[in-house]
């Protein structure tokens, strides 16, 4: 029975390791999806900054073109004003020239505003481009690391499952059924240390006689509170071990 209890302990250890590996294998693709999603968010932010900068530049170009048209119009109006035959015609040309010049000033003011707005946009785009280049490199490295880790985990998982399967076949039918039942109930924690006189899982003290039986019995024993399989691991006399003949 001692050998079988050791086998049960190993089975539980393997089950916990298998659960851990399965959880990590399932989590790795989610991890990749998360970093790729973050990269895409940063990329969209960069595209938005680029679009804002391009719109700024288009507006500046349009205003500069409009001002050129107004300047050409002013030059033409001045030529016409010189040919005016009456004061009314002269004042009309003068009024039109003032209007055009006012439009030019408004355009120039707006161009200055756009230039001020463009400075932080340009800085944001430069920073984002540098940051995104590094982030893409980091993401590719992380994806390669995750692929390697996933392959390694799958190899360990196959080995653990194989060992667990072989070991489980060595258990008696009664022990195997008890282990499966208790493991399902307690999510893989079917075996508990009771060396200090209490169940290491539910922390309930064992009856004195039951504890004595656990220390000496060859039969499989269960916690009377939670039902887990109990084991007793006597302390090692280190001083005796150090002075034992070799």
mmCIF file of C-alpha atoms in Angstrom:
data_model
loop_
_atom_site.group_PDB
_atom_site.id
_atom_site.type_symbol
_atom_site.label_atom_id
_atom_site.label_comp_id
_atom_site.label_asym_id
_atom_site.label_seq_id
_atom_site.Cartn_x
_atom_site.Cartn_y
_atom_site.Cartn_z
ATOM 1 C CA UNK A 1 0.000 0.000 0.000
ATOM 2 C CA UNK A 2 2.940 2.358 0.680
ATOM 3 C CA UNK A 3 4.026 1.953 -2.940
ATOM 4 C CA UNK A 4 0.465 2.660 -4.102
ATOM 5 C CA UNK A 5 0.259 5.788 -1.964
ATOM 6 C CA UNK A 6 3.506 7.024 -3.475
ATOM 7 C CA UNK A 7 2.023 6.343 -6.910
ATOM 8 C CA UNK A 8 -1.123 8.316 -5.995
ATOM 9 C CA UNK A 9 1.030 11.246 -4.838
ATOM 10 C CA UNK A 10 2.919 11.172 -8.120
ATOM 11 C CA UNK A 11 -0.334 10.974 -10.090
ATOM 12 C CA UNK A 12 -1.628 14.046 -8.272
ATOM 13 C CA UNK A 13 1.636 15.883 -8.941
ATOM 14 C CA UNK A 14 1.356 15.011 -12.623
ATOM 15 C CA UNK A 15 -2.307 16.029 -12.731
ATOM 16 C CA UNK A 16 -1.467 19.424 -11.276
ATOM 17 C CA UNK A 17 1.394 19.825 -13.727
ATOM 18 C CA UNK A 18 -0.846 18.773 -16.620
ATOM 19 C CA UNK A 19 -3.497 21.306 -15.564
ATOM 20 C CA UNK A 20 -0.836 24.003 -15.321
ATOM 21 C CA UNK A 21 0.532 23.202 -18.774
ATOM 22 C CA UNK A 22 -2.938 23.063 -20.338
ATOM 23 C CA UNK A 23 -3.761 26.446 -18.802
ATOM 24 C CA UNK A 24 -0.529 27.983 -20.095
ATOM 25 C CA UNK A 25 -0.950 26.503 -23.574
ATOM 26 C CA UNK A 26 -4.476 27.937 -23.727
ATOM 27 C CA UNK A 27 -3.284 31.327 -22.443
ATOM 28 C CA UNK A 28 -0.413 31.781 -24.910
ATOM 29 C CA UNK A 29 -2.603 32.483 -27.985
ATOM 30 C CA UNK A 30 -4.629 34.959 -25.917
ATOM 31 C CA UNK A 31 -1.374 36.656 -24.904
ATOM 32 C CA UNK A 32 -0.369 36.983 -28.564
ATOM 33 C CA UNK A 33 -3.839 38.319 -29.455
ATOM 34 C CA UNK A 34 -3.553 40.931 -26.706
ATOM 35 C CA UNK A 35 -0.150 42.264 -27.789
ATOM 36 C CA UNK A 36 -1.237 42.258 -31.442
ATOM 37 C CA UNK A 37 -4.394 44.151 -30.449
ATOM 38 C CA UNK A 38 -2.291 46.715 -28.550
ATOM 39 C CA UNK A 39 -0.042 47.061 -31.613
ATOM 40 C CA UNK A 40 -3.081 47.610 -33.833
ATOM 41 C CA UNK A 41 -4.444 50.272 -31.445
ATOM 42 C CA UNK A 42 -1.103 52.110 -31.564
ATOM 43 C CA UNK A 43 -1.017 51.759 -35.351
ATOM 44 C CA UNK A 44 -4.519 53.234 -35.664
ATOM 45 C CA UNK A 45 -3.466 56.091 -33.392
ATOM 46 C CA UNK A 46 -0.483 56.766 -35.648
ATOM 47 C CA UNK A 47 -2.718 56.687 -38.733
ATOM 48 C CA UNK A 48 -5.073 59.160 -37.058
ATOM 49 C CA UNK A 49 -2.144 61.501 -36.325
ATOM 50 C CA UNK A 50 -0.928 61.137 -39.898
ATOM 51 C CA UNK A 51 -4.413 61.889 -41.205
ATOM 52 C CA UNK A 52 -4.690 64.961 -38.961
ATOM 53 C CA UNK A 53 -1.273 66.177 -40.142
ATOM 54 C CA UNK A 54 -2.204 65.584 -43.792
ATOM 55 C CA UNK A 55 -5.484 67.498 -43.313
ATOM 56 C CA UNK A 56 -3.527 70.323 -41.693
ATOM 57 C CA UNK A 57 -1.152 70.452 -44.641
ATOM 58 C CA UNK A 58 -4.041 70.386 -47.140
ATOM 59 C CA UNK A 59 -5.755 73.271 -45.351
ATOM 60 C CA UNK A 60 -2.529 75.296 -45.348
ATOM 61 C CA UNK A 61 -2.025 74.608 -49.069
ATOM 62 C CA UNK A 62 -5.622 75.606 -49.837
ATOM 63 C CA UNK A 63 -5.282 78.850 -47.855
ATOM 64 C CA UNK A 64 -1.950 79.666 -49.519
ATOM 65 C CA UNK A 65 -3.560 79.083 -52.934
ATOM 66 C CA UNK A 66 -6.541 81.233 -51.943
ATOM 67 C CA UNK A 67 -4.197 84.032 -50.865
ATOM 68 C CA UNK A 68 -2.370 83.871 -54.185
ATOM 69 C CA UNK A 69 -5.694 84.248 -55.968
ATOM 70 C CA UNK A 70 -6.580 87.210 -53.747
ATOM 71 C CA UNK A 71 -3.162 88.796 -54.357
ATOM 72 C CA UNK A 72 -3.625 88.412 -58.115
ATOM 73 C CA UNK A 73 -7.069 89.944 -57.767
ATOM 74 C CA UNK A 74 -5.636 92.886 -55.799
ATOM 75 C CA UNK A 75 -3.020 93.485 -58.509
ATOM 76 C CA UNK A 76 -5.711 93.428 -61.193
ATOM 77 C CA UNK A 77 -8.000 95.743 -59.201
ATOM 78 C CA UNK A 78 -5.178 98.237 -58.743
ATOM 79 C CA UNK A 79 -4.605 98.320 -62.498
ATOM 80 C CA UNK A 80 -8.312 98.889 -63.009
ATOM 81 C CA UNK A 81 -8.415 101.530 -60.268
ATOM 82 C CA UNK A 82 -5.795 103.553 -62.143
ATOM 83 C CA UNK A 83 -8.189 103.689 -65.088
ATOM 84 C CA UNK A 84 -11.196 104.781 -63.027
ATOM 85 C CA UNK A 85 -12.984 107.778 -64.545
ATOM 86 C CA UNK A 86 -15.028 108.821 -61.517
ATOM 87 C CA UNK A 87 -14.515 109.041 -57.764
ATOM 88 C CA UNK A 88 -17.272 106.512 -57.236
ATOM 89 C CA UNK A 89 -15.478 103.973 -59.446
ATOM 90 C CA UNK A 90 -12.195 104.698 -57.645
ATOM 91 C CA UNK A 91 -13.747 104.185 -54.218
ATOM 92 C CA UNK A 92 -15.459 100.990 -55.387
ATOM 93 C CA UNK A 93 -12.129 99.556 -56.541
ATOM 94 C CA UNK A 94 -10.511 100.707 -53.313
ATOM 95 C CA UNK A 95 -13.240 99.048 -51.245
ATOM 96 C CA UNK A 96 -12.834 95.800 -53.195
ATOM 97 C CA UNK A 97 -9.059 95.908 -52.722
ATOM 98 C CA UNK A 98 -9.474 96.375 -48.954
ATOM 99 C CA UNK A 99 -11.844 93.428 -48.839
ATOM 100 C CA UNK A 100 -9.329 91.214 -50.659
ATOM 101 C CA UNK A 101 -6.498 92.374 -48.419
ATOM 102 C CA UNK A 102 -8.614 91.601 -45.360
ATOM 103 C CA UNK A 103 -9.251 88.100 -46.708
ATOM 104 C CA UNK A 104 -5.511 87.688 -47.253
ATOM 105 C CA UNK A 105 -4.795 88.698 -43.636
ATOM 106 C CA UNK A 106 -7.404 86.277 -42.328
ATOM 107 C CA UNK A 107 -5.886 83.540 -44.474
ATOM 108 C CA UNK A 108 -2.392 84.342 -43.198
ATOM 109 C CA UNK A 109 -3.607 84.275 -39.577
ATOM 110 C CA UNK A 110 -5.246 80.915 -40.136
ATOM 111 C CA UNK A 111 -2.079 79.600 -41.800
ATOM 112 C CA UNK A 112 -0.080 80.617 -38.722
ATOM 113 C CA UNK A 113 -2.606 78.813 -36.507
ATOM 114 C CA UNK A 114 -2.323 75.686 -38.663
ATOM 115 C CA UNK A 115 1.467 75.837 -38.520
ATOM 116 C CA UNK A 116 1.292 75.966 -34.710
ATOM 117 C CA UNK A 117 -1.114 73.038 -34.702
ATOM 118 C CA UNK A 118 1.147 71.105 -37.075
ATOM 119 C CA UNK A 119 4.191 71.195 -34.776
ATOM 120 C CA UNK A 120 2.823 68.835 -32.090
ATOM 121 C CA UNK A 121 1.218 66.660 -34.770
ATOM 122 C CA UNK A 122 4.561 66.253 -36.541
ATOM 123 C CA UNK A 123 6.277 65.483 -33.221
ATOM 124 C CA UNK A 124 3.599 62.912 -32.354
ATOM 125 C CA UNK A 125 3.965 61.222 -35.734
ATOM 126 C CA UNK A 126 7.767 61.039 -35.441
ATOM 127 C CA UNK A 127 7.597 59.607 -31.923
ATOM 128 C CA UNK A 128 4.843 57.161 -32.828
ATOM 129 C CA UNK A 129 6.724 55.940 -35.908
ATOM 130 C CA UNK A 130 9.857 55.241 -33.860
ATOM 131 C CA UNK A 131 7.872 53.652 -31.037
ATOM 132 C CA UNK A 132 5.802 51.538 -33.426
ATOM 133 C CA UNK A 133 8.898 50.252 -35.212
ATOM 134 C CA UNK A 134 10.340 49.065 -31.897
ATOM 135 C CA UNK A 135 6.990 47.681 -30.774
ATOM 136 C CA UNK A 136 6.635 45.653 -33.986
ATOM 137 C CA UNK A 137 10.098 44.185 -33.409
ATOM 138 C CA UNK A 138 9.189 43.398 -29.783
ATOM 139 C CA UNK A 139 5.932 41.753 -30.856
ATOM 140 C CA UNK A 140 7.709 39.561 -33.399
ATOM 141 C CA UNK A 141 10.267 38.507 -30.777
ATOM 142 C CA UNK A 142 7.500 37.766 -28.285
ATOM 143 C CA UNK A 143 5.573 35.733 -30.871
ATOM 144 C CA UNK A 144 8.695 33.680 -31.565
ATOM 145 C CA UNK A 145 9.225 33.169 -27.823
ATOM 146 C CA UNK A 146 5.604 32.101 -27.381
ATOM 147 C CA UNK A 147 5.838 29.649 -30.299
ATOM 148 C CA UNK A 148 8.917 28.073 -28.707
ATOM 149 C CA UNK A 149 7.301 28.023 -25.258
ATOM 150 C CA UNK A 150 4.102 26.505 -26.629
ATOM 151 C CA UNK A 151 6.023 23.767 -28.426
ATOM 152 C CA UNK A 152 7.994 23.039 -25.250
ATOM 153 C CA UNK A 153 4.828 22.998 -23.120
ATOM 154 C CA UNK A 154 3.148 20.592 -25.543
ATOM 155 C CA UNK A 155 6.152 18.278 -25.372
ATOM 156 C CA UNK A 156 6.132 18.363 -21.555
ATOM 157 C CA UNK A 157 2.367 17.849 -21.578
ATOM 158 C CA UNK A 158 2.645 14.749 -23.771
ATOM 159 C CA UNK A 159 5.352 13.344 -21.492
ATOM 160 C CA UNK A 160 3.331 14.083 -18.333
ATOM 161 C CA UNK A 161 0.181 12.512 -19.776
ATOM 162 C CA UNK A 162 2.093 9.424 -20.831
ATOM 163 C CA UNK A 163 3.706 9.024 -17.404
ATOM 164 C CA UNK A 164 0.397 9.655 -15.683
ATOM 165 C CA UNK A 165 -1.357 7.064 -17.840
ATOM 166 C CA UNK A 166 1.289 4.425 -17.182
ATOM 167 C CA UNK A 167 1.355 5.161 -13.454
ATOM 168 C CA UNK A 168 -2.425 5.152 -13.094
ATOM 169 C CA UNK A 169 -2.611 1.620 -14.463
ATOM 170 C CA UNK A 170 -0.522 0.418 -11.512
ATOM 171 C CA UNK A 171 -3.186 1.539 -8.996
ATOM 172 C CA UNK A 172 -5.756 -0.894 -7.705
ATOM 173 C CA UNK A 173 -9.268 -0.436 -9.058
ATOM 174 C CA UNK A 174 -10.481 0.767 -5.636
ATOM 175 C CA UNK A 175 -7.685 3.330 -5.289
ATOM 176 C CA UNK A 176 -8.060 4.557 -8.876
ATOM 177 C CA UNK A 177 -11.818 5.087 -8.474
ATOM 178 C CA UNK A 178 -11.345 6.822 -5.111
ATOM 179 C CA UNK A 179 -8.679 9.106 -6.521
ATOM 180 C CA UNK A 180 -10.777 10.043 -9.569
ATOM 181 C CA UNK A 181 -13.842 10.745 -7.446
ATOM 182 C CA UNK A 182 -12.006 12.876 -4.872
ATOM 183 C CA UNK A 183 -9.920 14.671 -7.511
ATOM 184 C CA UNK A 184 -13.048 15.726 -9.393
ATOM 185 C CA UNK A 185 -14.620 16.971 -6.172
ATOM 186 C CA UNK A 186 -11.601 18.995 -5.080
ATOM 187 C CA UNK A 187 -10.323 20.134 -8.495
ATOM 188 C CA UNK A 188 -7.234 17.929 -8.588
ATOM 189 C CA UNK A 189 -6.317 18.084 -4.898
ATOM 190 C CA UNK A 190 -7.184 14.543 -3.854
ATOM 191 C CA UNK A 191 -4.231 13.823 -1.540
ATOM 192 C CA UNK A 192 -3.243 15.761 1.580
ATOM 193 C CA UNK A 193 -0.343 15.674 4.034
ATOM 194 C CA UNK A 194 -1.422 14.816 7.583
ATOM 195 C CA UNK A 195 2.039 14.532 9.119
ATOM 196 C CA UNK A 196 1.301 17.109 11.847
ATOM 197 C CA UNK A 197 -1.934 15.419 12.906
ATOM 198 C CA UNK A 198 -4.320 17.478 10.817
ATOM 199 C CA UNK A 199 -5.457 17.346 7.191
ATOM 200 C CA UNK A 200 -3.203 19.647 5.235
ATOM 201 C CA UNK A 201 -6.072 20.534 2.893
ATOM 202 C CA UNK A 202 -9.068 21.270 5.142
ATOM 203 C CA UNK A 203 -6.943 21.862 8.275
ATOM 204 C CA UNK A 204 -9.187 19.704 10.498
ATOM 205 C CA UNK A 205 -7.385 17.765 13.260
ATOM 206 C CA UNK A 206 -7.460 13.970 13.089
ATOM 207 C CA UNK A 207 -8.729 11.904 15.995
ATOM 208 C CA UNK A 208 -5.710 10.711 18.021
ATOM 209 C CA UNK A 209 -6.346 7.019 17.324
ATOM 210 C CA UNK A 210 -6.985 7.700 13.642
ATOM 211 C CA UNK A 211 -3.721 9.622 13.472
ATOM 212 C CA UNK A 212 -1.852 6.714 15.101
ATOM 213 C CA UNK A 213 -3.422 4.334 12.600
ATOM 214 C CA UNK A 214 -2.344 6.588 9.731
ATOM 215 C CA UNK A 215 1.277 6.451 10.892
ATOM 216 C CA UNK A 216 1.365 2.657 11.034
ATOM 217 C CA UNK A 217 -1.366 1.386 8.709
ATOM 218 C CA UNK A 218 -0.743 -0.036 5.250
ATOM 219 C CA UNK A 219 -4.321 0.622 4.142
ATOM 220 C CA UNK A 220 -5.476 3.726 2.291
ATOM 221 C CA UNK A 221 -6.951 6.238 4.766
ATOM 222 C CA UNK A 222 -9.167 9.253 4.138
ATOM 223 C CA UNK A 223 -9.803 12.521 5.947
ATOM 224 C CA UNK A 224 -12.970 12.113 7.982
ATOM 225 C CA UNK A 225 -13.870 15.736 7.252
ATOM 226 C CA UNK A 226 -13.156 16.410 3.566
ATOM 227 C CA UNK A 227 -12.630 12.850 2.324
ATOM 228 C CA UNK A 228 -9.189 13.383 0.816
ATOM 229 C CA UNK A 229 -6.599 10.612 0.798
ATOM 230 C CA UNK A 230 -4.158 11.183 3.666
ATOM 231 C CA UNK A 231 -0.478 10.399 3.926
ATOM 232 C CA UNK A 232 2.037 10.555 6.744
ATOM 233 C CA UNK A 233 5.623 11.593 6.070
ATOM 234 C CA UNK A 234 7.827 11.023 9.146
ATOM 235 C CA UNK A 235 10.534 13.583 9.890
ATOM 236 C CA UNK A 236 14.050 12.703 8.782
ATOM 237 C CA UNK A 237 16.676 12.497 11.537
ATOM 238 C CA UNK A 238 19.364 14.614 9.887
ATOM 239 C CA UNK A 239 21.928 13.990 12.632
ATOM 240 C CA UNK A 240 21.462 10.243 12.275
ATOM 241 C CA UNK A 241 21.739 10.563 8.503
ATOM 242 C CA UNK A 242 24.989 12.547 8.806
ATOM 243 C CA UNK A 243 26.609 9.948 11.081
ATOM 244 C CA UNK A 244 25.234 6.879 9.350
ATOM 245 C CA UNK A 245 27.962 4.644 7.887
ATOM 246 C CA UNK A 246 28.459 4.786 4.144
#
